[in-house]
Short mmCIF file of C-alpha atoms in Angstrom, two decimals:
data_model
loop_
_atom_site.label_atom_id
_atom_site.label_comp_id
_atom_site.label_asym_id
_atom_site.label_seq_id
_atom_site.Cartn_x
_atom_site.Cartn_y
_atom_site.Cartn_z
CA MET A 1 -25.65 11.46 25.37
CA SER A 2 -27.58 11.13 21.97
CA VAL A 3 -28.64 7.90 20.48
CA THR A 4 -26.39 8.28 17.58
CA GLU A 5 -23.40 8.96 20.02
CA ALA A 6 -24.37 5.69 22.06
CA SER A 7 -24.66 3.60 18.89
CA ALA A 8 -21.27 4.82 17.56
CA GLY A 9 -19.54 3.88 21.06
CA ALA A 10 -21.33 0.66 21.05
CA ARG A 11 -19.83 -0.04 17.39
CA THR A 12 -16.42 1.35 18.38
CA ARG A 13 -16.64 -1.19 21.65
CA HIS A 14 -17.49 -4.02 19.35
CA LEU A 15 -14.76 -3.45 16.61
CA LEU A 16 -12.23 -3.32 19.46
CA TYR A 17 -13.72 -6.63 20.91
CA LEU A 18 -13.47 -8.40 17.54
CA ALA A 19 -9.79 -6.81 16.89
CA ALA A 20 -8.49 -7.46 20.34
CA PRO A 21 -6.45 -10.59 19.44
CA ALA A 22 -4.51 -8.40 16.51
CA ILE A 23 -4.23 -5.54 18.86
CA VAL A 24 -2.48 -7.81 21.34
CA SER A 25 -0.26 -9.21 18.64
CA VAL A 26 0.82 -5.53 17.42
CA THR A 27 1.21 -4.37 20.84
CA THR A 28 3.39 -7.14 21.83
CA TYR A 29 5.57 -6.57 18.78
CA LEU A 30 6.15 -3.04 19.38
CA VAL A 31 6.84 -3.45 23.04
CA LEU A 32 9.58 -5.92 22.28
CA ASP A 33 10.73 -3.96 19.41
CA LEU A 34 11.01 -0.96 21.55
CA VAL A 35 12.84 -2.61 24.09
CA LEU A 36 15.51 -3.91 21.67
CA ALA A 37 15.88 -0.46 20.05
CA ALA A 38 16.44 0.85 23.52
CA ARG A 39 18.97 -1.40 24.76
CA ALA A 40 20.86 -2.43 21.75
CA GLY A 41 24.38 -1.72 22.04
CA GLN A 42 24.24 -1.07 25.71
CA PRO A 43 25.70 -4.12 27.50
CA GLU A 44 26.69 -1.81 30.19
CA ALA A 45 23.01 -1.61 31.37
CA PHE A 46 23.07 -5.35 31.86
CA TRP A 47 24.58 -7.59 35.05
CA SER A 48 27.21 -8.71 32.45
CA VAL A 49 27.92 -9.09 28.62
CA GLU A 50 26.78 -12.50 28.84
CA GLY A 51 23.65 -11.25 30.24
CA TYR A 52 23.23 -8.48 27.50
CA ARG A 53 23.55 -11.22 24.91
CA LEU A 54 21.18 -13.82 26.37
CA THR A 55 18.42 -11.00 26.96
CA MET A 56 18.80 -9.53 23.47
CA ASN A 57 18.77 -13.02 21.80
CA LEU A 58 15.70 -13.78 23.88
CA ALA A 59 13.93 -10.43 22.94
CA VAL A 60 14.89 -10.76 19.33
CA LEU A 61 13.57 -14.85 19.38
CA LEU A 62 10.11 -13.56 21.37
CA ARG A 63 9.75 -10.79 18.67
CA MET A 64 9.60 -13.27 15.88
CA GLY A 65 6.44 -14.76 17.54
CA PRO A 66 3.81 -11.96 16.85
CA LEU A 67 5.68 -10.94 13.73
CA PHE A 68 5.83 -14.32 12.06
CA PHE A 69 3.42 -16.91 13.78
CA SER A 70 0.60 -14.91 15.57
CA GLY A 71 -1.75 -15.90 12.68
CA ILE A 72 -1.95 -19.31 14.31
CA LEU A 73 -3.90 -17.37 17.43
CA VAL A 74 -5.17 -14.16 15.77
CA TRP A 75 -7.29 -15.83 12.95
CA PRO A 76 -9.25 -18.32 15.34
CA ALA A 77 -9.55 -15.96 18.34
CA MET A 78 -11.15 -13.44 15.89
CA ARG A 79 -13.40 -15.89 14.38
CA ALA A 80 -14.52 -17.04 17.78
CA ARG A 81 -15.28 -13.49 18.60
CA GLY A 82 -17.34 -13.11 15.48
CA ALA A 83 -14.88 -11.37 13.06
CA PRO A 84 -15.72 -11.82 9.48
CA TRP A 85 -13.02 -13.47 7.26
CA TRP A 86 -11.79 -10.46 5.85
CA GLY A 87 -11.59 -8.92 9.17
CA CYS A 88 -9.49 -11.76 10.39
CA ALA A 89 -7.30 -11.27 7.29
CA LEU A 90 -6.82 -7.70 8.28
CA GLY A 91 -6.15 -8.70 11.87
CA ILE A 92 -3.32 -11.34 10.74
CA LEU A 93 -1.55 -8.88 8.38
CA ALA A 94 -1.60 -6.15 11.19
CA THR A 95 1.55 -7.11 12.69
CA PRO A 96 3.65 -7.56 9.67
CA LEU A 97 2.54 -4.14 8.33
CA ALA A 98 3.36 -2.77 11.80
CA PHE A 99 6.85 -4.28 11.18
CA ALA A 100 6.69 -2.55 7.45
CA VAL A 101 6.10 1.08 9.13
CA VAL A 102 8.69 0.67 11.84
CA SER A 103 11.12 -0.44 9.22
CA GLY A 104 10.32 2.62 7.17
CA ILE A 105 10.25 4.88 9.74
CA ARG A 106 13.88 3.66 11.16
CA ALA A 107 15.09 3.88 7.24
CA ALA A 108 13.83 7.54 7.66
CA ALA A 109 16.66 8.27 9.55
CA PHE A 110 19.30 7.60 6.84
CA PHE A 111 17.31 7.96 3.56
CA PRO A 112 14.94 10.34 1.78
CA PRO A 113 11.23 9.57 2.47
CA LEU A 114 10.48 7.99 -0.78
CA GLU A 115 13.76 5.57 -0.19
CA ALA A 116 12.46 5.03 3.26
CA ALA A 117 8.92 4.03 2.25
CA TYR A 118 10.28 1.60 -0.13
CA TYR A 119 12.58 0.07 2.47
CA ALA A 120 9.30 -1.02 4.16
CA THR A 121 8.73 -3.35 1.35
CA ASN A 122 12.06 -5.34 2.15
CA PRO A 123 12.09 -9.02 1.72
CA VAL A 124 11.70 -9.75 5.68
CA VAL A 125 8.20 -7.88 5.55
CA VAL A 126 7.04 -10.39 2.48
CA GLY A 127 8.38 -13.20 4.50
CA ALA A 128 6.28 -12.20 7.48
CA LEU A 129 3.32 -11.66 5.52
CA GLY A 130 3.59 -14.97 3.89
CA ALA A 131 4.27 -16.53 7.50
CA GLN A 132 1.42 -14.84 8.83
CA VAL A 133 -0.88 -16.29 5.76
CA ALA A 134 0.43 -19.86 6.46
CA THR A 135 -0.02 -19.72 10.40
CA ALA A 136 -3.53 -18.44 9.67
CA GLY A 137 -4.37 -21.20 7.52
CA ILE A 138 -3.38 -23.60 10.29
CA GLY A 139 -5.56 -21.69 12.96
CA ALA A 140 -8.38 -21.92 10.43
CA LEU A 141 -8.13 -25.67 10.15
CA VAL A 142 -7.80 -25.95 13.94
CA TRP A 143 -10.77 -23.67 14.63
CA ARG A 144 -12.88 -25.19 12.05
CA TRP A 145 -12.06 -28.64 13.73
CA HIS A 146 -12.87 -27.29 16.98
CA ARG A 147 -16.02 -26.02 15.94
CA ALA A 148 -17.17 -29.23 14.27
CA GLY A 149 -16.00 -31.29 17.20
CA TRP A 150 -12.60 -32.87 17.67
CA ARG A 151 -14.02 -36.36 17.09
CA SER A 152 -15.63 -35.27 13.56
CA PRO A 153 -14.08 -36.49 10.38
CA PRO A 154 -12.34 -34.17 8.26
CA ARG A 155 -14.78 -33.65 5.71
CA GLY A 156 -16.86 -31.59 8.50
CA TRP A 157 -13.95 -28.98 8.88
CA TRP A 158 -11.35 -29.47 6.08
CA SER A 159 -10.91 -26.49 4.15
CA TRP A 160 -8.89 -26.35 0.80
CA GLY A 161 -8.69 -22.57 1.21
CA ALA A 162 -6.90 -22.85 4.39
CA VAL A 163 -4.50 -25.50 2.76
CA ILE A 164 -3.80 -23.15 -0.26
CA ALA A 165 -3.20 -20.34 2.45
CA ILE A 166 -0.54 -22.59 4.17
CA VAL A 167 1.04 -23.81 0.93
CA ALA A 168 1.22 -20.06 -0.50
CA GLY A 169 2.46 -18.62 2.74
CA LEU A 170 4.96 -21.03 3.52
CA LEU A 171 6.41 -20.74 -0.17
CA THR A 172 6.38 -17.16 0.16
CA THR A 173 8.33 -16.92 3.45
CA PHE A 174 10.61 -19.69 2.07
CA VAL A 175 11.37 -17.56 -1.13
CA ALA A 176 11.62 -14.17 0.77
CA VAL A 177 13.86 -15.22 3.74
CA GLN A 178 14.94 -18.99 3.67
CA TRP A 179 15.98 -19.94 -0.01
CA ASP A 180 19.69 -19.11 -0.10
CA GLY A 181 19.29 -16.42 2.63
CA GLY A 182 16.27 -14.71 0.74
CA GLN A 183 18.96 -13.56 -1.90
CA HIS A 184 16.38 -14.69 -4.68
CA LEU A 185 14.11 -12.03 -3.61
CA PHE A 186 16.68 -9.76 -2.21
CA TYR A 187 18.39 -9.05 -5.54
CA PRO A 188 15.45 -8.12 -7.55
CA TRP A 189 14.42 -5.80 -4.71
CA ILE A 190 17.66 -4.08 -4.77
CA LEU A 191 17.42 -3.94 -8.75
CA VAL A 192 14.01 -2.12 -8.41
CA TYR A 193 15.62 0.14 -5.74
CA ARG A 194 18.40 1.14 -7.99
CA SER A 195 16.23 1.60 -10.90
CA LEU A 196 14.11 3.89 -8.75
CA PHE A 197 16.45 5.79 -6.71
CA ALA A 198 20.04 5.50 -8.33
CA GLY A 199 21.30 7.85 -10.82
#
């Protein structure tokens, strides 16, 4: 093995080490999503209809963890491993982006490619992105507090950037999926869809 190959291998291992928390989040989301896709509409595969409902509801709730809330763990875990802030930003966006890709692929079974790609921008994707930014802000504050020492005063670990991320992320999620069921973003999203593809 040449020095160049060894160096490239070491860089790859280092990048995988830095990205491991994001990889775990994406993998967890994908496994839960595959379980849901494989078992949806198959109550006969379970011990009872109640067991089917319980299992599927639990899987949906568990899938929300990596999709909406993993930023609270991914950001500080990647920072603790030495990832730069922009690497952590990519890490927290990885799972919602995986959800967007999965949404687009599933939509491609019913719509032409451009319409399926547009579906990947749906309001739930926007809400997941906002939630990840907000939870990453919380994770960043906790990580800074831990590094400064749990007994340190707030001036040693406080970050207005993290607070802005929390507020902006929560507002985005609220508008995208919570405020009147997300209709205030859904309607403009549908209007853009119609202007692009209808007619």
